[in-house]
Amino acid sequence: MRNTNKAFVSAVLLAATFTSVLLPSAGAAPAKPDAAVVYSEADFSTMATITRAEVMARAKTWVDARVPYSMSAARDGWRTDCSGFVSMAWNLSKPGLSTVTLVGSNVTHRITKDELLPGDILIKGGAGTEGAAGHVRLFGGWLDSARTRYWVYEQTPPIATYNEYTWSATAAEYPPYRYNNIVGGSGRGNADITGDGKGDLFAVYQDKLRYYFGDGSGNLHWGSEGGVGWGGLGEVAMGDVNGDGKGDLIAEAGGKLRYFYGDGSGNLHWASEGGTGWEAVKHLNLEDVNGDNKADIVGVVGDKLRYYYGDGTGNFHFHSEGGIGWGALSKLEAGDVNGDGRADLIAVAGDQLRYFYGDGNGNFHWGSEGGTGWGSLGHIAVTDMNGDGKGDLLTVAGDKLRYYYGDGSGNFHWGHEGGAGWSALTRFAG
């Protein structure tokens, strides 16, 4: 099993669809940006909605290419200055907006520090402040659970780059704004294998691992199958362990925790194994609890809920344990239900579905309970299947896969049902 880092064998598309960043190293401190060209709002129109994962992936292409800064040049039709870079990432009309029009009332709106998510901006300038002499940065995420340090992508002389800043030193000069057409929660869905902002699925069938990719409509399509030894594992969970925007996998094996990193194409590669006592953790879940863009673990030990924080390298450290009654739950899944970028919990208790919202500190608070018939369902997974930023629910009913879309308040509504053969899966990581 330790050598199970083979790429999965490609396979044909599943005939029946179902009805129902590793980050670059920090660059040098940015030079003072030049003034951005001003365009009137009549000169542009925004595009369709875009997911946070798509925004960050688009921005990363310029950072990876080390695109030179220029106010007069263009790449792919967008100006290669700070506001042109953000316009490209948001897929706005070419050649892009300025630091004045980026804060126009029909483009963005002001948000708070607590609301910041990957794909939002921190902007110096705009109408009524420094005008066209401003600068804009694309927020990537928090670097610590206390939210004192963060990282950004930005187009600043001499090139598009990754940089890190402290909130206390920049907050007054760079207030946060959000694009009105952006959707998605944290930008790194716990079940987003490919990093495209659409929920995917890993599943164990007999001794192999299967990968199904989502199309954003609640449908899953066959991706690939491969490897050996997966049937002998205990509980498995998927999430973005290392913060590169691609789904990874952890699994319990003989009391130890194994970590496999994903390459974004449905392949998993062996990374590490360690620790003891993991066989005692039931309902193993992998999700970003504290908002630092690194997946953490939530699970049940005995009758209590445990939270382990992840350090981004596949190691998980004990943080807290508490509550009672968690051992009576038949199912427990973590995901960002309400779209605030913090992990929440969905549980099955008896025949009803329970919702607990997370506060970002490893605590989960009662939200609601309702519905009937949930106790008879098989595997469940919570992830954003349709890209609206709210957690949805996948579950196995009989031999079919069901999709319920979430409304952000802990309620799940019937979407569709279809396919066959899902009851044969022994593990479900979504």
PDB file of N, CA and C in Angstrom, residues 240-319:
ATOM      1  N   ASP A 240      -8.622  19.375   1.060  1.00  0.00           N
ATOM      2  CA  ASP A 240      -7.396  20.006   0.571  1.00  0.00           C
ATOM      3  C   ASP A 240      -6.411  20.133   1.727  1.00  0.00           C
ATOM      4  N   VAL A 241      -5.567  19.124   1.890  1.00  0.00           N
ATOM      5  CA  VAL A 241      -4.638  19.067   3.020  1.00  0.00           C
ATOM      6  C   VAL A 241      -3.543  20.116   2.905  1.00  0.00           C
ATOM      7  N   ASN A 242      -2.949  20.257   1.722  1.00  0.00           N
ATOM      8  CA  ASN A 242      -1.760  21.094   1.573  1.00  0.00           C
ATOM      9  C   ASN A 242      -2.040  22.489   1.036  1.00  0.00           C
ATOM     10  N   GLY A 243      -3.301  22.814   0.800  1.00  0.00           N
ATOM     11  CA  GLY A 243      -3.656  24.170   0.396  1.00  0.00           C
ATOM     12  C   GLY A 243      -3.370  24.518  -1.038  1.00  0.00           C
ATOM     13  N   ASP A 244      -3.235  23.522  -1.928  1.00  0.00           N
ATOM     14  CA  ASP A 244      -2.963  23.824  -3.330  1.00  0.00           C
ATOM     15  C   ASP A 244      -4.223  23.846  -4.180  1.00  0.00           C
ATOM     16  N   GLY A 245      -5.393  23.712  -3.547  1.00  0.00           N
ATOM     17  CA  GLY A 245      -6.648  23.773  -4.271  1.00  0.00           C
ATOM     18  C   GLY A 245      -7.075  22.475  -4.905  1.00  0.00           C
ATOM     19  N   LYS A 246      -6.349  21.392  -4.654  1.00  0.00           N
ATOM     20  CA  LYS A 246      -6.673  20.086  -5.229  1.00  0.00           C
ATOM     21  C   LYS A 246      -6.958  19.096  -4.104  1.00  0.00           C
ATOM     22  N   GLY A 247      -7.967  18.255  -4.323  1.00  0.00           N
ATOM     23  CA  GLY A 247      -8.379  17.324  -3.294  1.00  0.00           C
ATOM     24  C   GLY A 247      -7.327  16.285  -2.964  1.00  0.00           C
ATOM     25  N   ASP A 248      -7.091  16.073  -1.681  1.00  0.00           N
ATOM     26  CA  ASP A 248      -6.183  15.046  -1.176  1.00  0.00           C
ATOM     27  C   ASP A 248      -7.012  14.024  -0.392  1.00  0.00           C
ATOM     28  N   LEU A 249      -6.352  12.978   0.091  1.00  0.00           N
ATOM     29  CA  LEU A 249      -7.065  11.915   0.795  1.00  0.00           C
ATOM     30  C   LEU A 249      -6.290  11.492   2.032  1.00  0.00           C
ATOM     31  N   ILE A 250      -7.016  11.265   3.131  1.00  0.00           N
ATOM     32  CA  ILE A 250      -6.427  10.633   4.304  1.00  0.00           C
ATOM     33  C   ILE A 250      -7.196   9.348   4.572  1.00  0.00           C
ATOM     34  N   ALA A 251      -6.524   8.380   5.174  1.00  0.00           N
ATOM     35  CA  ALA A 251      -7.159   7.093   5.453  1.00  0.00           C
ATOM     36  C   ALA A 251      -6.546   6.481   6.696  1.00  0.00           C
ATOM     37  N   GLU A 252      -7.372   5.787   7.467  1.00  0.00           N
ATOM     38  CA  GLU A 252      -6.888   5.047   8.632  1.00  0.00           C
ATOM     39  C   GLU A 252      -6.470   3.654   8.190  1.00  0.00           C
ATOM     40  N   ALA A 253      -5.270   3.255   8.593  1.00  0.00           N
ATOM     41  CA  ALA A 253      -4.753   1.931   8.239  1.00  0.00           C
ATOM     42  C   ALA A 253      -4.004   1.369   9.436  1.00  0.00           C
ATOM     43  N   GLY A 254      -4.563   0.356  10.081  1.00  0.00           N
ATOM     44  CA  GLY A 254      -3.903  -0.269  11.214  1.00  0.00           C
ATOM     45  C   GLY A 254      -3.627   0.669  12.363  1.00  0.00           C
ATOM     46  N   GLY A 255      -4.508   1.617  12.608  1.00  0.00           N
ATOM     47  CA  GLY A 255      -4.332   2.565  13.699  1.00  0.00           C
ATOM     48  C   GLY A 255      -3.545   3.800  13.329  1.00  0.00           C
ATOM     49  N   LYS A 256      -2.927   3.803  12.151  1.00  0.00           N
ATOM     50  CA  LYS A 256      -2.161   4.962  11.700  1.00  0.00           C
ATOM     51  C   LYS A 256      -2.943   5.752  10.658  1.00  0.00           C
ATOM     52  N   LEU A 257      -2.497   6.991  10.446  1.00  0.00           N
ATOM     53  CA  LEU A 257      -3.156   7.846   9.472  1.00  0.00           C
ATOM     54  C   LEU A 257      -2.263   7.988   8.248  1.00  0.00           C
ATOM     55  N   ARG A 258      -2.818   7.669   7.096  1.00  0.00           N
ATOM     56  CA  ARG A 258      -2.088   7.802   5.841  1.00  0.00           C
ATOM     57  C   ARG A 258      -2.566   9.039   5.087  1.00  0.00           C
ATOM     58  N   TYR A 259      -1.620   9.685   4.425  1.00  0.00           N
ATOM     59  CA  TYR A 259      -1.919  10.899   3.653  1.00  0.00           C
ATOM     60  C   TYR A 259      -1.456  10.701   2.218  1.00  0.00           C
ATOM     61  N   PHE A 260      -2.386  10.890   1.278  1.00  0.00           N
ATOM     62  CA  PHE A 260      -2.103  10.829  -0.149  1.00  0.00           C
ATOM     63  C   PHE A 260      -2.431  12.196  -0.749  1.00  0.00           C
ATOM     64  N   TYR A 261      -1.505  12.778  -1.494  1.00  0.00           N
ATOM     65  CA  TYR A 261      -1.779  14.079  -2.093  1.00  0.00           C
ATOM     66  C   TYR A 261      -2.290  13.908  -3.525  1.00  0.00           C
ATOM     67  N   GLY A 262      -3.228  14.781  -3.891  1.00  0.00           N
ATOM     68  CA  GLY A 262      -3.812  14.735  -5.222  1.00  0.00           C
ATOM     69  C   GLY A 262      -3.103  15.668  -6.178  1.00  0.00           C
ATOM     70  N   ASP A 263      -3.072  15.266  -7.459  1.00  0.00           N
ATOM     71  CA  ASP A 263      -2.415  16.096  -8.467  1.00  0.00           C
ATOM     72  C   ASP A 263      -3.405  16.880  -9.322  1.00  0.00           C
ATOM     73  N   GLY A 264      -4.694  16.822  -8.979  1.00  0.00           N
ATOM     74  CA  GLY A 264      -5.698  17.592  -9.697  1.00  0.00           C
ATOM     75  C   GLY A 264      -6.325  16.883 -10.872  1.00  0.00           C
ATOM     76  N   SER A 265      -5.886  15.669 -11.158  1.00  0.00           N
ATOM     77  CA  SER A 265      -6.436  14.937 -12.299  1.00  0.00           C
ATOM     78  C   SER A 265      -7.074  13.619 -11.883  1.00  0.00           C
ATOM     79  N   GLY A 266      -7.283  13.453 -10.583  1.00  0.00           N
ATOM     80  CA  GLY A 266      -7.887  12.226 -10.082  1.00  0.00           C
ATOM     81  C   GLY A 266      -6.877  11.206  -9.616  1.00  0.00           C
ATOM     82  N   ASN A 267      -5.583  11.547  -9.690  1.00  0.00           N
ATOM     83  CA  ASN A 267      -4.532  10.656  -9.224  1.00  0.00           C
ATOM     84  C   ASN A 267      -4.130  11.027  -7.800  1.00  0.00           C
ATOM     85  N   LEU A 268      -3.837  10.020  -7.001  1.00  0.00           N
ATOM     86  CA  LEU A 268      -3.368  10.222  -5.637  1.00  0.00           C
ATOM     87  C   LEU A 268      -2.001   9.586  -5.470  1.00  0.00           C
ATOM     88  N   HIS A 269      -1.119  10.270  -4.745  1.00  0.00           N
ATOM     89  CA  HIS A 269       0.251   9.805  -4.554  1.00  0.00           C
ATOM     90  C   HIS A 269       0.562   9.704  -3.059  1.00  0.00           C
ATOM     91  N   TRP A 270       1.248   8.631  -2.702  1.00  0.00           N
ATOM     92  CA  TRP A 270       1.645   8.420  -1.307  1.00  0.00           C
ATOM     93  C   TRP A 270       2.483   9.582  -0.801  1.00  0.00           C
ATOM     94  N   ALA A 271       2.170  10.059   0.409  1.00  0.00           N
ATOM     95  CA  ALA A 271       2.945  11.136   1.013  1.00  0.00           C
ATOM     96  C   ALA A 271       3.536  10.714   2.344  1.00  0.00           C
ATOM     97  N   SER A 272       2.693  10.241   3.277  1.00  0.00           N
ATOM     98  CA  SER A 272       3.214   9.917   4.605  1.00  0.00           C
ATOM     99  C   SER A 272       2.236   9.030   5.367  1.00  0.00           C
ATOM    100  N   GLU A 273       2.752   8.479   6.474  1.00  0.00           N
ATOM    101  CA  GLU A 273       1.944   7.679   7.390  1.00  0.00           C
ATOM    102  C   GLU A 273       2.478   7.891   8.795  1.00  0.00           C
ATOM    103  N   GLY A 274       1.587   8.008   9.775  1.00  0.00           N
ATOM    104  CA  GLY A 274       2.082   8.204  11.131  1.00  0.00           C
ATOM    105  C   GLY A 274       0.978   8.243  12.157  1.00  0.00           C
ATOM    106  N   GLY A 275       1.398   8.437  13.403  1.00  0.00           N
ATOM    107  CA  GLY A 275       0.459   8.499  14.507  1.00  0.00           C
ATOM    108  C   GLY A 275      -0.036   7.131  14.920  1.00  0.00           C
ATOM    109  N   THR A 276      -0.728   7.084  16.019  1.00  0.00           N
ATOM    110  CA  THR A 276      -1.360   5.852  16.506  1.00  0.00           C
ATOM    111  C   THR A 276      -2.728   6.200  17.081  1.00  0.00           C
ATOM    112  N   GLY A 277      -3.574   5.194  17.178  1.00  0.00           N
ATOM    113  CA  GLY A 277      -4.870   5.381  17.804  1.00  0.00           C
ATOM    114  C   GLY A 277      -5.962   5.920  16.908  1.00  0.00           C
ATOM    115  N   TRP A 278      -5.675   6.057  15.616  1.00  0.00           N
ATOM    116  CA  TRP A 278      -6.678   6.626  14.721  1.00  0.00           C
ATOM    117  C   TRP A 278      -7.858   5.685  14.478  1.00  0.00           C
ATOM    118  N   GLU A 279      -7.690   4.406  14.794  1.00  0.00           N
ATOM    119  CA  GLU A 279      -8.811   3.480  14.619  1.00  0.00           C
ATOM    120  C   GLU A 279      -9.969   3.817  15.559  1.00  0.00           C
ATOM    121  N   ALA A 280      -9.687   4.578  16.612  1.00  0.00           N
ATOM    122  CA  ALA A 280     -10.732   4.954  17.570  1.00  0.00           C
ATOM    123  C   ALA A 280     -11.571   6.134  17.089  1.00  0.00           C
ATOM    124  N   VAL A 281     -11.108   6.799  16.034  1.00  0.00           N
ATOM    125  CA  VAL A 281     -11.829   7.972  15.522  1.00  0.00           C
ATOM    126  C   VAL A 281     -12.872   7.521  14.504  1.00  0.00           C
ATOM    127  N   LYS A 282     -14.122   7.731  14.822  1.00  0.00           N
ATOM    128  CA  LYS A 282     -15.212   7.390  13.918  1.00  0.00           C
ATOM    129  C   LYS A 282     -15.705   8.652  13.207  1.00  0.00           C
ATOM    130  N   HIS A 283     -16.376   8.450  12.098  1.00  0.00           N
ATOM    131  CA  HIS A 283     -16.892   9.568  11.299  1.00  0.00           C
ATOM    132  C   HIS A 283     -15.749  10.533  10.959  1.00  0.00           C
ATOM    133  N   LEU A 284     -14.683   9.997  10.404  1.00  0.00           N
ATOM    134  CA  LEU A 284     -13.505  10.795  10.051  1.00  0.00           C
ATOM    135  C   LEU A 284     -13.863  11.790   8.949  1.00  0.00           C
ATOM    136  N   ASN A 285     -13.616  13.074   9.207  1.00  0.00           N
ATOM    137  CA  ASN A 285     -13.917  14.135   8.246  1.00  0.00           C
ATOM    138  C   ASN A 285     -12.714  15.039   8.054  1.00  0.00           C
ATOM    139  N   LEU A 286     -12.551  15.520   6.832  1.00  0.00           N
ATOM    140  CA  LEU A 286     -11.435  16.388   6.469  1.00  0.00           C
ATOM    141  C   LEU A 286     -12.003  17.664   5.863  1.00  0.00           C
ATOM    142  N   GLU A 287     -11.833  18.782   6.561  1.00  0.00           N
ATOM    143  CA  GLU A 287     -12.419  20.055   6.129  1.00  0.00           C
ATOM    144  C   GLU A 287     -11.675  21.183   6.820  1.00  0.00           C
ATOM    145  N   ASP A 288     -11.659  22.372   6.195  1.00  0.00           N
ATOM    146  CA  ASP A 288     -10.992  23.523   6.796  1.00  0.00           C
ATOM    147  C   ASP A 288     -11.879  24.114   7.887  1.00  0.00           C
ATOM    148  N   VAL A 289     -11.556  23.803   9.125  1.00  0.00           N
ATOM    149  CA  VAL A 289     -12.364  24.242  10.262  1.00  0.00           C
ATOM    150  C   VAL A 289     -12.057  25.679  10.645  1.00  0.00           C
ATOM    151  N   ASN A 290     -10.774  26.049  10.670  1.00  0.00           N
ATOM    152  CA  ASN A 290     -10.370  27.341  11.230  1.00  0.00           C
ATOM    153  C   ASN A 290     -10.124  28.430  10.203  1.00  0.00           C
ATOM    154  N   GLY A 291     -10.325  28.137   8.929  1.00  0.00           N
ATOM    155  CA  GLY A 291     -10.210  29.164   7.903  1.00  0.00           C
ATOM    156  C   GLY A 291      -8.807  29.524   7.492  1.00  0.00           C
ATOM    157  N   ASP A 292      -7.805  28.658   7.758  1.00  0.00           N
ATOM    158  CA  ASP A 292      -6.431  28.960   7.352  1.00  0.00           C
ATOM    159  C   ASP A 292      -6.063  28.302   6.029  1.00  0.00           C
ATOM    160  N   ASN A 293      -7.067  27.768   5.327  1.00  0.00           N
ATOM    161  CA  ASN A 293      -6.891  27.133   4.023  1.00  0.00           C
ATOM    162  C   ASN A 293      -6.122  25.821   4.073  1.00  0.00           C
ATOM    163  N   LYS A 294      -6.062  25.208   5.227  1.00  0.00           N
ATOM    164  CA  LYS A 294      -5.474  23.877   5.378  1.00  0.00           C
ATOM    165  C   LYS A 294      -6.513  22.977   6.038  1.00  0.00           C
ATOM    166  N   ALA A 295      -6.732  21.822   5.448  1.00  0.00           N
ATOM    167  CA  ALA A 295      -7.771  20.931   5.954  1.00  0.00           C
ATOM    168  C   ALA A 295      -7.447  20.449   7.361  1.00  0.00           C
ATOM    169  N   ASP A 296      -8.474  20.366   8.171  1.00  0.00           N
ATOM    170  CA  ASP A 296      -8.386  19.868   9.535  1.00  0.00           C
ATOM    171  C   ASP A 296      -9.232  18.597   9.644  1.00  0.00           C
ATOM    172  N   ILE A 297      -9.141  17.933  10.782  1.00  0.00           N
ATOM    173  CA  ILE A 297      -9.903  16.702  11.002  1.00  0.00           C
ATOM    174  C   ILE A 297     -10.931  16.916  12.105  1.00  0.00           C
ATOM    175  N   VAL A 298     -12.136  16.454  11.833  1.00  0.00           N
ATOM    176  CA  VAL A 298     -13.192  16.384  12.837  1.00  0.00           C
ATOM    177  C   VAL A 298     -13.676  14.941  12.876  1.00  0.00           C
ATOM    178  N   GLY A 299     -13.783  14.380  14.067  1.00  0.00           N
ATOM    179  CA  GLY A 299     -14.249  13.009  14.207  1.00  0.00           C
ATOM    180  C   GLY A 299     -14.818  12.759  15.590  1.00  0.00           C
ATOM    181  N   VAL A 300     -15.377  11.598  15.764  1.00  0.00           N
ATOM    182  CA  VAL A 300     -16.001  11.224  17.031  1.00  0.00           C
ATOM    183  C   VAL A 300     -15.175  10.139  17.712  1.00  0.00           C
ATOM    184  N   VAL A 301     -14.852  10.361  18.988  1.00  0.00           N
ATOM    185  CA  VAL A 301     -14.159   9.367  19.812  1.00  0.00           C
ATOM    186  C   VAL A 301     -15.021   9.123  21.043  1.00  0.00           C
ATOM    187  N   GLY A 302     -15.510   7.902  21.161  1.00  0.00           N
ATOM    188  CA  GLY A 302     -16.441   7.619  22.245  1.00  0.00           C
ATOM    189  C   GLY A 302     -17.733   8.369  22.026  1.00  0.00           C
ATOM    190  N   ASP A 303     -18.057   9.246  22.953  1.00  0.00           N
ATOM    191  CA  ASP A 303     -19.289  10.029  22.832  1.00  0.00           C
ATOM    192  C   ASP A 303     -19.017  11.503  22.559  1.00  0.00           C
ATOM    193  N   LYS A 304     -17.730  11.836  22.316  1.00  0.00           N
ATOM    194  CA  LYS A 304     -17.349  13.236  22.167  1.00  0.00           C
ATOM    195  C   LYS A 304     -16.840  13.542  20.760  1.00  0.00           C
ATOM    196  N   LEU A 305     -16.829  14.843  20.456  1.00  0.00           N
ATOM    197  CA  LEU A 305     -16.348  15.321  19.160  1.00  0.00           C
ATOM    198  C   LEU A 305     -14.927  15.844  19.319  1.00  0.00           C
ATOM    199  N   ARG A 306     -14.030  15.376  18.457  1.00  0.00           N
ATOM    200  CA  ARG A 306     -12.643  15.823  18.500  1.00  0.00           C
ATOM    201  C   ARG A 306     -12.300  16.651  17.265  1.00  0.00           C
ATOM    202  N   TYR A 307     -11.426  17.626  17.499  1.00  0.00           N
ATOM    203  CA  TYR A 307     -10.942  18.493  16.424  1.00  0.00           C
ATOM    204  C   TYR A 307      -9.419  18.483  16.435  1.00  0.00           C
ATOM    205  N   TYR A 308      -8.831  18.126  15.286  1.00  0.00           N
ATOM    206  CA  TYR A 308      -7.389  18.162  15.079  1.00  0.00           C
ATOM    207  C   TYR A 308      -7.102  19.177  13.972  1.00  0.00           C
ATOM    208  N   TYR A 309      -6.180  20.094  14.214  1.00  0.00           N
ATOM    209  CA  TYR A 309      -5.873  21.077  13.174  1.00  0.00           C
ATOM    210  C   TYR A 309      -4.721  20.577  12.302  1.00  0.00           C
ATOM    211  N   GLY A 310      -4.823  20.866  11.024  1.00  0.00           N
ATOM    212  CA  GLY A 310      -3.801  20.460  10.072  1.00  0.00           C
ATOM    213  C   GLY A 310      -2.765  21.540   9.856  1.00  0.00           C
ATOM    214  N   ASP A 311      -1.510  21.118   9.638  1.00  0.00           N
ATOM    215  CA  ASP A 311      -0.434  22.087   9.417  1.00  0.00           C
ATOM    216  C   ASP A 311      -0.059  22.223   7.948  1.00  0.00           C
ATOM    217  N   GLY A 312      -0.800  21.554   7.070  1.00  0.00           N
ATOM    218  CA  GLY A 312      -0.549  21.675   5.639  1.00  0.00           C
ATOM    219  C   GLY A 312       0.423  20.674   5.078  1.00  0.00           C
ATOM    220  N   THR A 313       0.978  19.807   5.921  1.00  0.00           N
ATOM    221  CA  THR A 313       1.962  18.825   5.457  1.00  0.00           C
ATOM    222  C   THR A 313       1.478  17.394   5.639  1.00  0.00           C
ATOM    223  N   GLY A 314       0.231  17.238   6.052  1.00  0.00           N
ATOM    224  CA  GLY A 314      -0.296  15.901   6.303  1.00  0.00           C
ATOM    225  C   GLY A 314      -0.254  15.506   7.760  1.00  0.00           C
ATOM    226  N   ASN A 315       0.204  16.426   8.616  1.00  0.00           N
ATOM    227  CA  ASN A 315       0.209  16.188  10.058  1.00  0.00           C
ATOM    228  C   ASN A 315      -0.997  16.882  10.690  1.00  0.00           C
ATOM    229  N   PHE A 316      -1.605  16.214  11.668  1.00  0.00           N
ATOM    230  CA  PHE A 316      -2.778  16.752  12.341  1.00  0.00           C
ATOM    231  C   PHE A 316      -2.545  16.709  13.846  1.00  0.00           C
ATOM    232  N   HIS A 317      -2.798  17.846  14.492  1.00  0.00           N
ATOM    233  CA  HIS A 317      -2.470  18.027  15.896  1.00  0.00           C
ATOM    234  C   HIS A 317      -3.745  18.185  16.725  1.00  0.00           C
ATOM    235  N   PHE A 318      -3.766  17.521  17.870  1.00  0.00           N
ATOM    236  CA  PHE A 318      -4.945  17.598  18.740  1.00  0.00           C
ATOM    237  C   PHE A 318      -5.189  19.033  19.177  1.00  0.00           C
ATOM    238  N   HIS A 319      -6.446  19.467  19.070  1.00  0.00           N
ATOM    239  CA  HIS A 319      -6.814  20.809  19.492  1.00  0.00           C
ATOM    240  C   HIS A 319      -7.806  20.785  20.648  1.00  0.00           C
TER     241      HIS A 319
END
